XYZ file of C-alpha atoms in Angstrom:
317
model
C 43.777 13.427 -0.788
C 43.872 9.886 0.914
C 41.209 11.465 3.358
C 39.099 12.793 0.340
C 39.855 9.657 -1.480
C 38.313 7.837 2.130
C 34.923 9.786 2.226
C 34.285 9.042 -1.485
C 34.824 5.582 -0.854
C 32.043 5.975 2.534
C 29.577 7.810 -0.026
C 29.815 4.537 -2.242
C 29.679 2.010 0.440
C 26.698 3.996 2.339
C 24.919 4.351 -1.128
C 25.512 1.077 -2.191
C 24.061 0.037 1.294
C 20.754 2.081 1.247
C 20.243 0.676 -2.804
C 20.334 -2.765 -1.095
C 18.508 -2.012 1.823
C 15.800 -0.434 -0.037
C 15.609 -2.859 -3.042
C 12.672 -5.280 -3.554
C 13.402 -9.213 -2.719
C 11.259 -12.173 -2.724
C 12.345 -12.679 1.049
C 11.197 -9.716 2.301
C 8.627 -11.263 4.607
C 10.342 -14.112 5.499
C 11.191 -13.034 9.233
C 8.934 -10.137 9.254
C 5.856 -12.481 8.544
C 6.563 -15.998 7.250
C 3.048 -16.675 7.291
C 2.063 -13.608 4.960
C 2.821 -15.383 1.450
C 0.939 -18.422 2.285
C -1.962 -16.554 3.680
C -2.709 -14.443 0.497
C -2.509 -17.355 -1.577
C -5.138 -19.647 0.626
C -7.581 -16.599 0.390
C -6.624 -15.863 -3.720
C -7.237 -19.287 -4.280
C -10.467 -19.360 -2.401
C -11.759 -16.234 -4.235
C -10.730 -17.952 -7.584
C -12.670 -21.304 -6.634
C -15.774 -18.852 -5.983
C -15.457 -16.976 -9.103
C -12.958 -17.637 -12.002
C -13.279 -14.311 -12.920
C -11.914 -12.756 -10.415
C -8.232 -14.100 -11.313
C -8.245 -11.919 -14.266
C -9.520 -9.080 -12.204
C -7.078 -9.194 -9.140
C -4.400 -9.701 -12.419
C -5.758 -6.579 -13.794
C -5.643 -4.558 -10.526
C -1.726 -4.898 -10.129
C -1.742 -4.315 -13.886
C -3.805 -0.941 -13.898
C -1.737 0.167 -9.965
C 1.651 -0.042 -11.938
C 0.608 1.582 -14.812
C -0.183 4.950 -12.609
C 2.597 6.560 -10.866
C 4.298 2.893 -10.535
C 3.161 -0.201 -8.436
C 2.140 1.528 -4.961
C -1.381 0.540 -4.508
C -2.960 4.163 -5.649
C -5.830 2.300 -7.399
C -7.222 0.813 -3.841
C -7.568 4.352 -2.441
C -11.345 5.375 -2.232
C -12.426 9.024 -2.966
C -12.063 11.687 -0.455
C -11.534 15.702 0.226
C -7.514 15.264 -0.756
C -7.676 11.739 -2.910
C -8.793 12.075 -6.736
C -9.571 8.635 -6.885
C -8.100 6.368 -9.500
C -11.448 4.000 -9.349
C -12.941 6.764 -11.386
C -10.815 6.691 -14.330
C -12.350 5.962 -17.473
C -10.461 2.506 -17.727
C -11.780 1.588 -13.702
C -15.135 3.139 -13.724
C -17.517 0.239 -13.261
C -14.782 -1.791 -14.572
C -11.972 -2.328 -12.116
C -12.981 -4.758 -9.295
C -11.878 -7.287 -6.662
C -11.370 -4.657 -3.959
C -13.473 -6.781 -1.190
C -11.182 -9.543 -2.313
C -8.001 -7.187 -1.276
C -9.663 -5.951 1.665
C -10.292 -9.158 3.093
C -6.596 -10.605 2.571
C -5.389 -7.238 3.987
C -7.470 -7.990 7.093
C -6.346 -11.402 7.548
C -2.456 -10.819 6.669
C -2.755 -8.206 9.323
C -4.143 -10.755 11.769
C -1.847 -13.465 10.910
C 1.498 -10.798 11.437
C -0.321 -9.498 14.414
C 0.114 -5.927 12.769
C 0.262 -4.222 9.323
C 3.614 -4.914 8.112
C 2.775 -6.202 4.564
C 1.732 -3.356 2.374
C -1.355 -3.153 -0.005
C 0.721 -2.839 -2.763
C 2.445 -6.357 -2.059
C -0.975 -7.696 -1.473
C -1.950 -6.836 -5.085
C 1.521 -8.131 -6.668
C 1.230 -11.254 -4.612
C -2.758 -11.645 -5.394
C -1.916 -11.310 -8.847
C 0.685 -13.992 -9.143
C -1.593 -16.427 -7.170
C -4.527 -15.805 -9.727
C -2.691 -16.667 -12.776
C -1.536 -19.601 -11.097
C -4.561 -20.568 -9.745
C -5.831 -20.455 -13.386
C -3.172 -23.081 -14.824
C -0.406 -20.130 -15.491
C 3.221 -19.907 -14.722
C 4.510 -19.149 -11.161
C 7.399 -16.560 -10.333
C 9.045 -15.565 -7.327
C 7.525 -12.001 -6.475
C 10.037 -9.169 -5.392
C 8.673 -7.807 -2.267
C 9.302 -4.316 0.051
C 6.974 -1.817 -1.837
C 5.040 0.690 0.295
C 1.425 2.290 -0.176
C 1.421 5.477 -1.592
C -0.440 8.184 0.135
C -1.556 9.911 -3.126
C -3.948 8.856 -6.195
C -4.723 10.521 -9.189
C -7.471 10.140 -11.700
C -6.178 12.154 -14.166
C -2.776 10.334 -14.598
C -4.764 7.089 -14.619
C -6.828 8.373 -17.811
C -3.387 9.177 -19.812
C -1.451 6.309 -18.654
C -3.652 3.071 -18.627
C -3.738 1.840 -22.406
C -7.155 1.910 -23.940
C -8.823 -1.115 -25.442
C -8.848 1.255 -28.652
C -5.149 1.973 -29.047
C -3.572 0.855 -32.280
C 0.060 -0.500 -32.391
C 2.254 2.444 -32.431
C 0.134 3.672 -29.432
C 0.551 0.600 -27.380
C 4.168 0.223 -27.943
C 4.681 4.216 -27.284
C 2.458 3.728 -23.795
C 4.450 0.584 -22.851
C 7.416 2.573 -23.283
C 7.007 5.381 -20.948
C 6.688 2.755 -18.507
C 10.394 1.425 -19.038
C 8.591 -1.862 -21.078
C 9.381 -3.303 -24.665
C 7.748 -4.735 -27.390
C 8.370 -8.123 -25.923
C 6.966 -7.129 -22.411
C 3.964 -5.652 -24.453
C 2.694 -8.861 -26.207
C 3.717 -10.881 -23.217
C 1.883 -8.727 -20.819
C -1.266 -8.508 -23.236
C -1.393 -12.201 -23.099
C -3.058 -11.857 -19.672
C -5.901 -11.170 -21.694
C -5.985 -15.244 -22.011
C -8.612 -14.813 -18.903
C -11.118 -12.871 -18.224
C -14.052 -10.616 -19.822
C -14.412 -7.394 -21.721
C -17.350 -5.022 -21.416
C -19.243 -3.909 -24.752
C -18.615 -0.528 -24.638
C -14.866 -1.636 -25.031
C -15.208 -3.547 -28.331
C -18.544 -2.520 -29.995
C -16.310 -0.349 -32.305
C -14.516 -3.213 -33.318
C -17.402 -5.757 -34.076
C -19.606 -2.952 -36.245
C -16.383 -1.231 -37.950
C -13.520 -3.186 -38.129
C -12.297 -4.919 -41.528
C -9.500 -6.797 -40.148
C -12.015 -9.266 -38.328
C -13.389 -12.699 -38.478
C -17.194 -12.140 -40.092
C -18.678 -14.999 -37.917
C -16.753 -13.870 -34.739
C -18.077 -10.493 -35.787
C -21.658 -11.538 -36.163
C -21.299 -13.620 -32.992
C -20.270 -10.874 -30.633
C -22.762 -8.531 -32.005
C -25.596 -11.044 -30.798
C -24.860 -9.689 -27.261
C -23.499 -6.531 -28.153
C -25.863 -3.948 -29.800
C -25.085 -0.856 -31.522
C -26.473 0.948 -28.639
C -27.274 0.015 -25.021
C -25.981 -3.115 -23.450
C -22.765 -1.251 -22.817
C -21.873 -3.539 -19.447
C -22.683 -6.895 -21.185
C -19.398 -8.997 -20.691
C -18.053 -11.088 -23.738
C -14.820 -13.357 -23.113
C -11.386 -12.027 -23.917
C -10.717 -15.719 -25.362
C -12.222 -18.768 -26.097
C -11.012 -20.130 -22.607
C -11.717 -17.397 -20.524
C -11.270 -19.423 -17.070
C -7.840 -21.118 -18.167
C -4.255 -19.189 -18.847
C -3.332 -21.004 -21.988
C -2.378 -19.479 -25.474
C -5.782 -19.599 -27.251
C -5.637 -15.531 -26.700
C -2.617 -15.729 -29.414
C -4.373 -18.193 -31.512
C -7.546 -16.072 -31.635
C -5.464 -13.070 -32.999
C -3.855 -14.987 -35.752
C -7.728 -15.619 -36.673
C -8.628 -12.210 -36.630
C -10.892 -12.791 -33.361
C -9.151 -10.525 -31.066
C -11.703 -8.938 -29.138
C -10.492 -5.556 -28.376
C -8.822 -3.210 -31.115
C -5.576 -3.404 -28.885
C -5.613 -7.082 -29.063
C -5.848 -7.282 -32.456
C -3.381 -4.658 -33.093
C -0.726 -6.913 -31.929
C -1.009 -9.128 -35.224
C -1.561 -6.792 -37.923
C 1.222 -6.974 -40.110
C 3.333 -5.059 -37.370
C 6.410 -5.516 -35.654
C 4.714 -7.878 -33.085
C 3.054 -10.136 -35.495
C 6.258 -12.763 -35.020
C 6.045 -12.923 -31.330
C 2.490 -13.736 -31.594
C 3.145 -16.357 -33.501
C 5.753 -17.493 -31.528
C 3.882 -17.679 -28.266
C 1.402 -19.384 -30.273
C 3.202 -22.322 -31.195
C 5.876 -22.178 -28.149
C 3.476 -21.797 -25.031
C 6.865 -22.313 -22.625
C 8.157 -19.539 -24.502
C 5.170 -17.358 -23.492
C 5.050 -18.528 -19.790
C 8.273 -17.734 -19.461
C 8.401 -14.173 -21.005
C 4.816 -13.574 -19.683
C 6.744 -14.360 -15.855
C 9.537 -12.182 -16.470
C 7.527 -9.230 -17.985
C 4.985 -9.455 -14.784
C 8.645 -9.396 -12.398
C 9.663 -6.053 -14.849
C 6.155 -4.527 -14.442
C 6.275 -4.935 -10.612
C 9.335 -2.989 -10.346
C 8.010 0.151 -11.758
C 8.512 3.049 -9.549
C 8.056 1.252 -6.236
C 8.172 3.083 -3.153
C 10.576 1.672 -0.504
C 12.528 2.300 2.422
C 10.755 5.145 4.596
C 8.900 6.416 1.242
C 5.084 6.235 1.175
C 3.497 4.282 4.350
C 2.243 0.671 5.337
C -1.675 1.686 5.168
C -3.759 -0.139 7.890
C -6.905 0.062 5.493
C -5.832 -0.319 1.941
C -9.052 1.954 0.806
C -7.660 4.912 2.994
C -4.120 6.834 3.989
C -2.978 6.578 7.604
C -3.402 9.803 9.311
């Protein structure tokens, strides 16, 4: 009986140690490669300085990565005989960008560290944080130690990445499937305070919606015709290069660009949160940081799972 209890105790201790060893930590690279994070920060700042829009693009890459089988850098994999690249998914095709910046960061970090020890998935997570900071947003201690996937799924990307055409119930369900609640939904949607969207994504709203400010619809129609111009860009809010709360102001004024944006303020359960974030920027900044940390934990590969890719665009063979 005593020996049985001892065995159970050993199993519990070993399980606890395994969970601790393989859990994500802000200090994961502190001893492995202390220059990794400063190097990422420098290169992200340079990329955003060169093109302010790149900050939103890098944030979006991390988001679209995490929503498809977890934060595993699967979005970075190019098509191959064995890889059904997520770059071809509806939400990413001719839309996801910033891959060259990630390639540059990966090459420089591996050079600084002397070997490939920093995963592409961790680079995506840190680059997203540093992009937000570079555009005036909040900071947070990114938990690190993710490993990279050896597979990708365009089909899963088409299912899991939220569509700009979704209404509130669909958005709530989509985020719930990722373990995220309504507060996370509104806070993370606030990332649309930076960046642009293509005409194809908002054409239906500016021509057909009734919950839209008429002058705003007219303004957007000037550069997004009923046919053609699918890739023409429009800012997601009035200060697309600055991380602030004008996104939430626009929703209250019925000037949300995407159907999925305006859905957050449409007489539903998220209206109060939109008003809270609009009136109290510090609450939004705090919640955004917390929700980014929560999202960054979705199905992360750790320990011996996956691999550390040498090239973010292809699996190590």
